[in-house]
PDB file of C-alpha atoms and ligand atoms in Angstrom:
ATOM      1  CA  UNK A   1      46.906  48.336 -65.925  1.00 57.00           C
ATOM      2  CA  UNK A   2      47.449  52.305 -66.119  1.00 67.00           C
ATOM      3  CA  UNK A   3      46.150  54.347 -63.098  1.00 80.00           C
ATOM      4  CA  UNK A   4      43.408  56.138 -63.825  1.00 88.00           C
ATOM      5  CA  UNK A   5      43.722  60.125 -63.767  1.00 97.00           C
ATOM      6  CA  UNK A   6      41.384  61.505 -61.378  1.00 97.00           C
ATOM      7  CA  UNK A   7      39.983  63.079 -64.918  1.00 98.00           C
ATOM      8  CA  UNK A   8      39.106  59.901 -65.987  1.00 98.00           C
ATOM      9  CA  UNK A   9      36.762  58.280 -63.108  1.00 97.00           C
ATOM     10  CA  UNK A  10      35.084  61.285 -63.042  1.00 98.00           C
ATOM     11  CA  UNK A  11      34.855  60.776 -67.062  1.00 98.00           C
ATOM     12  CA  UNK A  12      33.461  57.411 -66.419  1.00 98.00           C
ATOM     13  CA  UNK A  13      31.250  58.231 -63.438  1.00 98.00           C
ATOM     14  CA  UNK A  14      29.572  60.934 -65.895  1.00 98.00           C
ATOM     15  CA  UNK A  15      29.260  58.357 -68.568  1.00 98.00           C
ATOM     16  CA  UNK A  16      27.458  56.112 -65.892  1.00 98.00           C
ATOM     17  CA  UNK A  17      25.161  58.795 -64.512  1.00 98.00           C
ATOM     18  CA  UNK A  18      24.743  59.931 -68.154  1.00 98.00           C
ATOM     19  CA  UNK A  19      23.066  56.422 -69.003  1.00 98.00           C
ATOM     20  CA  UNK A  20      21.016  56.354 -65.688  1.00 98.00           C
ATOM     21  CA  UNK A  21      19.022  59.649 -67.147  1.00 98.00           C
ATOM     22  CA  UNK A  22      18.335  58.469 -70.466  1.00 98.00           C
ATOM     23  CA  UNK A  23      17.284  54.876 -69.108  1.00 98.00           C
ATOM     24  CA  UNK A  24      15.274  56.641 -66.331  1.00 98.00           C
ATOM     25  CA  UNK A  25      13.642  58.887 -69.480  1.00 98.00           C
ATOM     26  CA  UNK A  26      12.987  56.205 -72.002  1.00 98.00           C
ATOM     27  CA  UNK A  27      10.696  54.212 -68.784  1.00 98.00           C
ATOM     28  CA  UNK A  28       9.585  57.254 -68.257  1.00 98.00           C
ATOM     29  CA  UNK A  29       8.188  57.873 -71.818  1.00 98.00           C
ATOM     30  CA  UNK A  30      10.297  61.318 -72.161  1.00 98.00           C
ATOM     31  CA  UNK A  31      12.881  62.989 -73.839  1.00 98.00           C
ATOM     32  CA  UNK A  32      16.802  62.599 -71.860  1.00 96.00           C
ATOM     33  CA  UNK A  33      16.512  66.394 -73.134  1.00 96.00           C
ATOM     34  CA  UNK A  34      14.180  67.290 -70.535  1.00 97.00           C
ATOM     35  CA  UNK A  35      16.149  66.217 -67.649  1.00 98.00           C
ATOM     36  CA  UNK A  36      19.447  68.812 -67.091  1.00 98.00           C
ATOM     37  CA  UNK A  37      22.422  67.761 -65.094  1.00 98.00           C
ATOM     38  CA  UNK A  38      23.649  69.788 -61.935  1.00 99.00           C
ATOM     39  CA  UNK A  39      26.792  68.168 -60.353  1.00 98.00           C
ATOM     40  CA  UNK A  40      27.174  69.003 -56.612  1.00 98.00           C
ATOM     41  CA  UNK A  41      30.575  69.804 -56.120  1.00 98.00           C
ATOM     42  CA  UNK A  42      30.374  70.258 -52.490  1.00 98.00           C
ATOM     43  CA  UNK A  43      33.059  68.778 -50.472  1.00 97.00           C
ATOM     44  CA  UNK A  44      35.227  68.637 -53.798  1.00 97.00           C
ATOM     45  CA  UNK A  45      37.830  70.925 -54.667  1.00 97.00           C
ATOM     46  CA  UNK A  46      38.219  73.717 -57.576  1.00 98.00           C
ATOM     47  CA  UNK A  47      40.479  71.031 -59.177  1.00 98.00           C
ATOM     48  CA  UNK A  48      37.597  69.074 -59.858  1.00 98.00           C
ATOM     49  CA  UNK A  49      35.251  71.543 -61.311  1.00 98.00           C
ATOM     50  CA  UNK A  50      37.436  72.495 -63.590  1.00 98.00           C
ATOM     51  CA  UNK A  51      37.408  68.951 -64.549  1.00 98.00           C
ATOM     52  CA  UNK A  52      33.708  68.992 -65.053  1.00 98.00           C
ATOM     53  CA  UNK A  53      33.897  71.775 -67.150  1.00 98.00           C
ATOM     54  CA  UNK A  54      36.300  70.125 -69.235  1.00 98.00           C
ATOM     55  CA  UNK A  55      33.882  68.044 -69.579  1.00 98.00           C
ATOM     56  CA  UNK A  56      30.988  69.699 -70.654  1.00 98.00           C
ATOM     57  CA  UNK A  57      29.707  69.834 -67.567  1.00 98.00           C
ATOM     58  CA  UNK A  58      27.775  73.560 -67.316  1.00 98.00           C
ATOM     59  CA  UNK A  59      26.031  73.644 -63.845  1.00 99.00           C
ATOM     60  CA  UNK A  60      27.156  72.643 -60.785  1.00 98.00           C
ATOM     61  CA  UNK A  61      25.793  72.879 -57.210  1.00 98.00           C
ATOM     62  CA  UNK A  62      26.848  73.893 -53.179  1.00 98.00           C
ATOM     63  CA  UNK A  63      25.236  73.720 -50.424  1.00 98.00           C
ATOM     64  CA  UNK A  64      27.509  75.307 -48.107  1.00 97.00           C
ATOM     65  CA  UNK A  65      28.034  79.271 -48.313  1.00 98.00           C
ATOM     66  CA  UNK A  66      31.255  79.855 -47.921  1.00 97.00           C
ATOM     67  CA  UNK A  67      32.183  76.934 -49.804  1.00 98.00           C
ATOM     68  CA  UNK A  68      30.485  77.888 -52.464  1.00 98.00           C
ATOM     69  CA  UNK A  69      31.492  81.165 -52.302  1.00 98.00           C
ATOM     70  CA  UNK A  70      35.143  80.494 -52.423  1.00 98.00           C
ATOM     71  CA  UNK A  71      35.231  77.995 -55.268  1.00 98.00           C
ATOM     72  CA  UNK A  72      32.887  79.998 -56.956  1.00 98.00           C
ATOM     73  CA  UNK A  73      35.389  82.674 -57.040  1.00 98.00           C
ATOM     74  CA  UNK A  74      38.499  80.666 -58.050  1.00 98.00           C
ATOM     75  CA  UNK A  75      36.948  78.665 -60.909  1.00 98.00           C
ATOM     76  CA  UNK A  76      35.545  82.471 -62.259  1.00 97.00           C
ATOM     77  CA  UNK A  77      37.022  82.295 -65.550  1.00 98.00           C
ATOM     78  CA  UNK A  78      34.847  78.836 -66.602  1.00 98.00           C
ATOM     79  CA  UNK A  79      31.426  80.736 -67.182  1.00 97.00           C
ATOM     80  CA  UNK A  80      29.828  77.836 -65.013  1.00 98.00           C
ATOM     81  CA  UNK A  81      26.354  78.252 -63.956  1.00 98.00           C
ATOM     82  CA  UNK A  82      26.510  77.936 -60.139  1.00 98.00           C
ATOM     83  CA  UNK A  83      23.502  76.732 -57.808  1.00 98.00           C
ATOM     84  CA  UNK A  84      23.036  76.972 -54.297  1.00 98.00           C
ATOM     85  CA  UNK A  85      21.222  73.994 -52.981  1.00 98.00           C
ATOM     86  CA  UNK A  86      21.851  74.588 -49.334  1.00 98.00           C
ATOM     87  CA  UNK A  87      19.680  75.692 -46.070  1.00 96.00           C
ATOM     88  CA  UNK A  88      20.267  79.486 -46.705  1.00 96.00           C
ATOM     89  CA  UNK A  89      20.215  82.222 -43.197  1.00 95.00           C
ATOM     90  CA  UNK A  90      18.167  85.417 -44.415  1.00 96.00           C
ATOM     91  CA  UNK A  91      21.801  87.424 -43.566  1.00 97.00           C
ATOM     92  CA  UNK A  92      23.557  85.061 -45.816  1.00 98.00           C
ATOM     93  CA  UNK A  93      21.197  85.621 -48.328  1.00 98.00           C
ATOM     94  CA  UNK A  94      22.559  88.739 -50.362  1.00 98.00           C
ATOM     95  CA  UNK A  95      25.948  87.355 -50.444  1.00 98.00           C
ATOM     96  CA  UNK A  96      25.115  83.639 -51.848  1.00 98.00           C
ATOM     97  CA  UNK A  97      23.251  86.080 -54.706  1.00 98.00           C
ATOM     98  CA  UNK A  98      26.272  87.912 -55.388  1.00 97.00           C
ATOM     99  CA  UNK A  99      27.901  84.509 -56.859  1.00 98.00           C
ATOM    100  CA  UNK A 100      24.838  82.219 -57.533  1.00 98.00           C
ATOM    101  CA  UNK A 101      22.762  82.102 -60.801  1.00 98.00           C
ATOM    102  CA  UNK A 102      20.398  79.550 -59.461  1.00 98.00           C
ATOM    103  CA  UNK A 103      19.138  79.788 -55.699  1.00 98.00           C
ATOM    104  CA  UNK A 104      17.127  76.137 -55.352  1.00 98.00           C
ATOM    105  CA  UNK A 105      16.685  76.615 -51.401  1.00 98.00           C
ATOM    106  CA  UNK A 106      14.572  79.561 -51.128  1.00 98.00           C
ATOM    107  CA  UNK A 107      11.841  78.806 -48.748  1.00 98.00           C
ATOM    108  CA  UNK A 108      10.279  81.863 -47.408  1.00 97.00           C
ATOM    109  CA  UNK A 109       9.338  85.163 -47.361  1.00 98.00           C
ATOM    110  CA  UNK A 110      11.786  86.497 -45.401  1.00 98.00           C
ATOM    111  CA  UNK A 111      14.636  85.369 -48.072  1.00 98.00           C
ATOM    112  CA  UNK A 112      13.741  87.394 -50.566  1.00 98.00           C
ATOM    113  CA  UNK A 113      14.649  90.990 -49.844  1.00 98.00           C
ATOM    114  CA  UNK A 114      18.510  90.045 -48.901  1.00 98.00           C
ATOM    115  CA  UNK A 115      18.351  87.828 -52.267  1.00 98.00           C
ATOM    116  CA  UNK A 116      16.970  90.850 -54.763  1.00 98.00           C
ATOM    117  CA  UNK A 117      19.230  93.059 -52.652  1.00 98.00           C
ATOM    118  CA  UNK A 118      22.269  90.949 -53.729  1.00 98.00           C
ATOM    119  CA  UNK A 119      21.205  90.068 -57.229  1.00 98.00           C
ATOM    120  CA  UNK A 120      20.961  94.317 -57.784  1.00 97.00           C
ATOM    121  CA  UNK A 121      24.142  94.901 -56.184  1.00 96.00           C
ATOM    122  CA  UNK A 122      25.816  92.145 -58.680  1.00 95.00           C
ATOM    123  CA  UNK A 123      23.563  93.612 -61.575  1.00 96.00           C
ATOM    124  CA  UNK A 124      22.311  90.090 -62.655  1.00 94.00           C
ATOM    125  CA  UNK A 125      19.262  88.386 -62.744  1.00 97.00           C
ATOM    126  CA  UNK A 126      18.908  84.964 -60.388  1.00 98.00           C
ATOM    127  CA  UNK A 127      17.051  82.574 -60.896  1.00 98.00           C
ATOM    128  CA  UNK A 128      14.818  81.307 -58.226  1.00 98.00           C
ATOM    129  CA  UNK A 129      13.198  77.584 -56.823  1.00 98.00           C
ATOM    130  CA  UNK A 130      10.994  77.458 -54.062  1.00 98.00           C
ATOM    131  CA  UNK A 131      12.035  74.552 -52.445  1.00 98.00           C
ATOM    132  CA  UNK A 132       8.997  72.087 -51.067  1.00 98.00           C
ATOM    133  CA  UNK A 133       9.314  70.250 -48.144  1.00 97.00           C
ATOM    134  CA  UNK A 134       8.390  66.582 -48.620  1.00 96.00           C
ATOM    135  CA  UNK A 135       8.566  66.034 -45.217  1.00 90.00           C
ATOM    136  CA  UNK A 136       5.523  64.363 -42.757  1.00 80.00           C
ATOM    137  CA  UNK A 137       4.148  68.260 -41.473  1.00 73.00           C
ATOM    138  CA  UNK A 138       5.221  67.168 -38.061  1.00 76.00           C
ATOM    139  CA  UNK A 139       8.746  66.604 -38.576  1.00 76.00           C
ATOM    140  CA  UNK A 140      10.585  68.905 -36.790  1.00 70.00           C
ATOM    141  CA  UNK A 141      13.458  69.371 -38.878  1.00 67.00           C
ATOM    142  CA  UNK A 142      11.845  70.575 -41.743  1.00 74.00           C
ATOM    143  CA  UNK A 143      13.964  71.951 -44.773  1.00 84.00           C
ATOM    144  CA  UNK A 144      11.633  73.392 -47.589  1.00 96.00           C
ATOM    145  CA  UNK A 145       8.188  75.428 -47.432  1.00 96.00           C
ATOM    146  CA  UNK A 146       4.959  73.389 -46.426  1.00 95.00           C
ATOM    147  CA  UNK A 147       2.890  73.131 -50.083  1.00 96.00           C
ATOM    148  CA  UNK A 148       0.656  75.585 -48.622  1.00 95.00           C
ATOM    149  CA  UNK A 149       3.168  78.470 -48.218  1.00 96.00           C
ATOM    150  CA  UNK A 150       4.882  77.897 -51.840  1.00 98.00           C
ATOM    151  CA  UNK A 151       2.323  80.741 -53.741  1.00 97.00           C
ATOM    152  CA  UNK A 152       3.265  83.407 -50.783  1.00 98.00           C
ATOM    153  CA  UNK A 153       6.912  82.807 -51.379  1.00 98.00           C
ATOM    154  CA  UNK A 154       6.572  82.688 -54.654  1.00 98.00           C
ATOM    155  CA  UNK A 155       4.635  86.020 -54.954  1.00 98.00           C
ATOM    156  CA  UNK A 156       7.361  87.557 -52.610  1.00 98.00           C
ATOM    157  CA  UNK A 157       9.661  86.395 -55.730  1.00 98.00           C
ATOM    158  CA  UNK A 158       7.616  87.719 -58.627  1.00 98.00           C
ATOM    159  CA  UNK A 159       7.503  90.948 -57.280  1.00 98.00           C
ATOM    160  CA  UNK A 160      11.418  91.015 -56.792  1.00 98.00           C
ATOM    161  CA  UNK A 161      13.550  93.338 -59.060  1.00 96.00           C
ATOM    162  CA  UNK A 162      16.234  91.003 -59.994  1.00 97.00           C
ATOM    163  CA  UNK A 163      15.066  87.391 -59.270  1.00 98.00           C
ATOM    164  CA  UNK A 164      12.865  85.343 -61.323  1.00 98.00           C
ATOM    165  CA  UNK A 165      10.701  82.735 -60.705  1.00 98.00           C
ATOM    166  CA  UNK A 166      12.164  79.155 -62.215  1.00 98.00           C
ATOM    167  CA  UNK A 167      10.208  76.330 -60.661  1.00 98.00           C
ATOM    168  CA  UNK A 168      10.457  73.862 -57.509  1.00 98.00           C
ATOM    169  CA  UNK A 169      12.769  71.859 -55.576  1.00 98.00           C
ATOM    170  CA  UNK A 170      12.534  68.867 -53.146  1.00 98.00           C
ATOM    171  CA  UNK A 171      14.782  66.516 -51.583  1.00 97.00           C
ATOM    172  CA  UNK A 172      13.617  63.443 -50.456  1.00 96.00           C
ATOM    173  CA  UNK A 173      12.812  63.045 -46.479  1.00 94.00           C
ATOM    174  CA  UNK A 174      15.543  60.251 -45.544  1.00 90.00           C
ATOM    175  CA  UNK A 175      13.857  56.865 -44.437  1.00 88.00           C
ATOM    176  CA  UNK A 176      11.200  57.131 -46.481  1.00 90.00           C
ATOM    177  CA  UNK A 177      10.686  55.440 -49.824  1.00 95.00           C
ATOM    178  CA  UNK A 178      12.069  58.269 -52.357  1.00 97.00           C
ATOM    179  CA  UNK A 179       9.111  57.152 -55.246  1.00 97.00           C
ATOM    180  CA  UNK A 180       6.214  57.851 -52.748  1.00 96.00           C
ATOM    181  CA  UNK A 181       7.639  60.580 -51.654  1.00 97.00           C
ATOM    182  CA  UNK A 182       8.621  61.974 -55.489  1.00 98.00           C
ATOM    183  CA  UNK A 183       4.689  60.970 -56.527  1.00 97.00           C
ATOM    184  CA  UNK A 184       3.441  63.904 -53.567  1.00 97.00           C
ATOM    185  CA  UNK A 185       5.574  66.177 -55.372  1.00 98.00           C
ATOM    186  CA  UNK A 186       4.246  65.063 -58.665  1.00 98.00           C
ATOM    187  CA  UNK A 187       0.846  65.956 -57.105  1.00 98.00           C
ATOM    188  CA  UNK A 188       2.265  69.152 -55.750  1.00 98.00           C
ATOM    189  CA  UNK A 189       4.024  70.213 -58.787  1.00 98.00           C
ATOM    190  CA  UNK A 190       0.684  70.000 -61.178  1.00 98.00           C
ATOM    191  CA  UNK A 191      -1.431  72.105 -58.413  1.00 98.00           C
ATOM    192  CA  UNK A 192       1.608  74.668 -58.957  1.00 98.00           C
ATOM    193  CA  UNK A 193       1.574  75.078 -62.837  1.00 98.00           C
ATOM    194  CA  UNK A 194      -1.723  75.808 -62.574  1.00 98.00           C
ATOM    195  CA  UNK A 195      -1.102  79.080 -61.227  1.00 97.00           C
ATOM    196  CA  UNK A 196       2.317  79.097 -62.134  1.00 98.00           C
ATOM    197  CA  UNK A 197       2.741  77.731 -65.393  1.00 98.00           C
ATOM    198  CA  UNK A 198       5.604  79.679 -66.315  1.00 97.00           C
ATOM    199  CA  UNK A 199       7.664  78.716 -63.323  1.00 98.00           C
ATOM    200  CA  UNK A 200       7.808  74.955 -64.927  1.00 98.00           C
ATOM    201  CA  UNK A 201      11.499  73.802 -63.766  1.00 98.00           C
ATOM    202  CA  UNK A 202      11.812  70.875 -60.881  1.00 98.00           C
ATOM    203  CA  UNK A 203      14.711  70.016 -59.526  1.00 98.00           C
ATOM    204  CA  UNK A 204      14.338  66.722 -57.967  1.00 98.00           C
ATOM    205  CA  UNK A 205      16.534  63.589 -57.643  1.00 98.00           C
ATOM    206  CA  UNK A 206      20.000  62.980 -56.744  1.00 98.00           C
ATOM    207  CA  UNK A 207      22.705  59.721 -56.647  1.00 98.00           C
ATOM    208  CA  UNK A 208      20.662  57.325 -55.282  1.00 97.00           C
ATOM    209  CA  UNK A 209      16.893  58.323 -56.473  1.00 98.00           C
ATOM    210  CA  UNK A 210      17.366  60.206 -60.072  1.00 98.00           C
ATOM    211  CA  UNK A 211      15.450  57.535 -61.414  1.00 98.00           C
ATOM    212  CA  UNK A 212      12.252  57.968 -59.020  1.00 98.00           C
ATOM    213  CA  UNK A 213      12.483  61.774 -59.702  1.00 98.00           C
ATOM    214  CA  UNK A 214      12.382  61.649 -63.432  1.00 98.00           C
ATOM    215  CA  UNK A 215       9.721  59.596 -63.518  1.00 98.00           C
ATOM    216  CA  UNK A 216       7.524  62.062 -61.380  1.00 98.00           C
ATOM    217  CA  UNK A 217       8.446  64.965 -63.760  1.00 98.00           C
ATOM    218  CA  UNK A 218      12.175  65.843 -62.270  1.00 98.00           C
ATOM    219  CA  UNK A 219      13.669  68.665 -65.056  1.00 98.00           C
ATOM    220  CA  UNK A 220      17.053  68.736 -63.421  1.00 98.00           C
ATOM    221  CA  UNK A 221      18.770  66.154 -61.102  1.00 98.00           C
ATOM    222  CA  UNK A 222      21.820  66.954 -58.738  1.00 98.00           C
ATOM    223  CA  UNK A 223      24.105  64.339 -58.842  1.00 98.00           C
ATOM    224  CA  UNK A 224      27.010  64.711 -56.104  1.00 98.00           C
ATOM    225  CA  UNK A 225      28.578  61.208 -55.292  1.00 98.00           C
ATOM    226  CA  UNK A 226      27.854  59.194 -58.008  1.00 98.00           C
ATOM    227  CA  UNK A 227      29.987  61.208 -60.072  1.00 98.00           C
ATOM    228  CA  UNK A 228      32.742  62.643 -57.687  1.00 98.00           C
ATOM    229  CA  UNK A 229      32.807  59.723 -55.343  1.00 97.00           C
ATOM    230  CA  UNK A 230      32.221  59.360 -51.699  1.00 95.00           C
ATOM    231  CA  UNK A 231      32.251  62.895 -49.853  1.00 89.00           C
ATOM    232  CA  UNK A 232      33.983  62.940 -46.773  1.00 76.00           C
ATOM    233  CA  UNK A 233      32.158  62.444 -43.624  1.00 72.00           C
ATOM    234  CA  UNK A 234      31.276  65.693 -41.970  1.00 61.00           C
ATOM    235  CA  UNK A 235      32.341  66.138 -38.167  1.00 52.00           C
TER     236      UNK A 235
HETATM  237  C1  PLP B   1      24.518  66.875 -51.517  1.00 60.31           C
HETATM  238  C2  PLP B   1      23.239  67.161 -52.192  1.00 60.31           C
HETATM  239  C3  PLP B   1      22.897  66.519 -53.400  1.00 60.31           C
HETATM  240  C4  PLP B   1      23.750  65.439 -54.045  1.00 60.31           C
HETATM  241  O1  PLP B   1      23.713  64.275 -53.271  1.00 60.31           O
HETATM  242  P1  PLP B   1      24.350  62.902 -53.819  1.00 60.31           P
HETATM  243  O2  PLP B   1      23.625  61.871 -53.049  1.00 60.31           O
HETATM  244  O3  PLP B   1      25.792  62.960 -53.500  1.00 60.31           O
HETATM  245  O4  PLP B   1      24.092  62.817 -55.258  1.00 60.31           O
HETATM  246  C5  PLP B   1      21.706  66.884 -54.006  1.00 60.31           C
HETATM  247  N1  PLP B   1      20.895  67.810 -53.469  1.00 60.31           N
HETATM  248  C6  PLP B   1      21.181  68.449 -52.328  1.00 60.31           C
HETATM  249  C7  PLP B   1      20.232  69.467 -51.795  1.00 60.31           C
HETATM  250  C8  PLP B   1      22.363  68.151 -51.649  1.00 60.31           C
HETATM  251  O5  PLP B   1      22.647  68.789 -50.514  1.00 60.31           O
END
């Protein structure tokens, strides 16, 4: 049997998480055109986003600042839409919106001003999640905004030259069940569009619980592993 090119597993991992969406869509009664595809490239090198954009593959996602930044930088010339999906430091904040055109992680006030600050200097617009915390409120490592601080953050956002107000993101707390945890933010989400209808975008769901995300109402998943393989451990 021929090896396979490292172009072609990720080819077939796509085609894998590719089917996952629609079959998560069609149980969910909805169209596999709502749901968008982010691949986290984190861990990965430049060689394989160019891959994915060989592919077809237009957004991908870091977590990891300078990480981000440098691949960002390198892979330049592929007009790729690049989102930052990471715990973000308010001095960091300026310079992951002088590369990113989607910041998922922004969960409070203090975030903003370094974000529009960096979005001006780059003279783009960025577009902006407020990530939700999913987590019990006494856990005390908390990534994400409690639901009750999401409109302040949010307002701090509107009212931002430069950024503009997409939506919500959540990651599921680990050792919990991901749908119970995906139905709060179903729960969470519709108590938002009420007084942010326009801000409509969730990005919820990764490798191993797209399928719980989309059916709570999940508009984009980021996928990391099941398409580029096992990431290696972090020490
Ligand atoms: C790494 C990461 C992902 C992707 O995780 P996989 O399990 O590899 O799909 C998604 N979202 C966030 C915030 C991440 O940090």
């Amino acid at each position: 049997m021929a090896t396979m090119t490292r172009a072609d597993e990720i080819a077939a991992n796509l085609v894998a998480v590719r089917r996952r969406i629609e079959t998560a869509c069609e149980a969910a009664g909805r169209s596999p055109d709502d749901v968008s595809l982010t691949v986290v490239t984190k861990f990965f090198p430049a060689a394989d986003v160019r891959i994915l954009a060989d592919l077809g593959i237009t957004d991908v996602g870091e977590n990891r600042h300078q990480e981000a930044a440098a691949k960002a930088a390198e892979c330049d010339d592929l007009g790729l839409r690049w989102h930052f999906i990471g715990g973000l430091q308010s001095n960091k904040a300026a310079a992951v919106a002088a590369y990113a055109d989607v910041v998922e992680s922004v969960d409070r006030v203090k975030l903003v001003s370094g974000l529009q600050r960096g979005a001006q200097e780059r003279g783009a617009s960025v577009d902006v999640l407020v990530q939700v915390s999913l987590d019990p409120p006494d856990a005390d490592h908390r990534a994400g905004a409690a639901p009750g601080e999401l409109a302040a953050v949010a307002e701090a956002v509107e009212q931002a030259d430069g950024l503009q107000m997409r939506g919500l993101m959540a990651v599921a707390p680990l050792g919990q069940d991901p749908a119970v945890a995906f139905e709060r933010l179903a729960d969470i989400r519709a108590e938002w569009l009420q007084s942010h209808p326009h801000a409509s975008e969730l990005s919820a769901g990764m490798s191993g619980d797209l399928e719980a995300a989309i059916s709570c109402g999940a508009t984009r998943v980021r996928v990391g592993s099941a398409v580029l393989g096992p990431r290696p451990v972090v020490k």
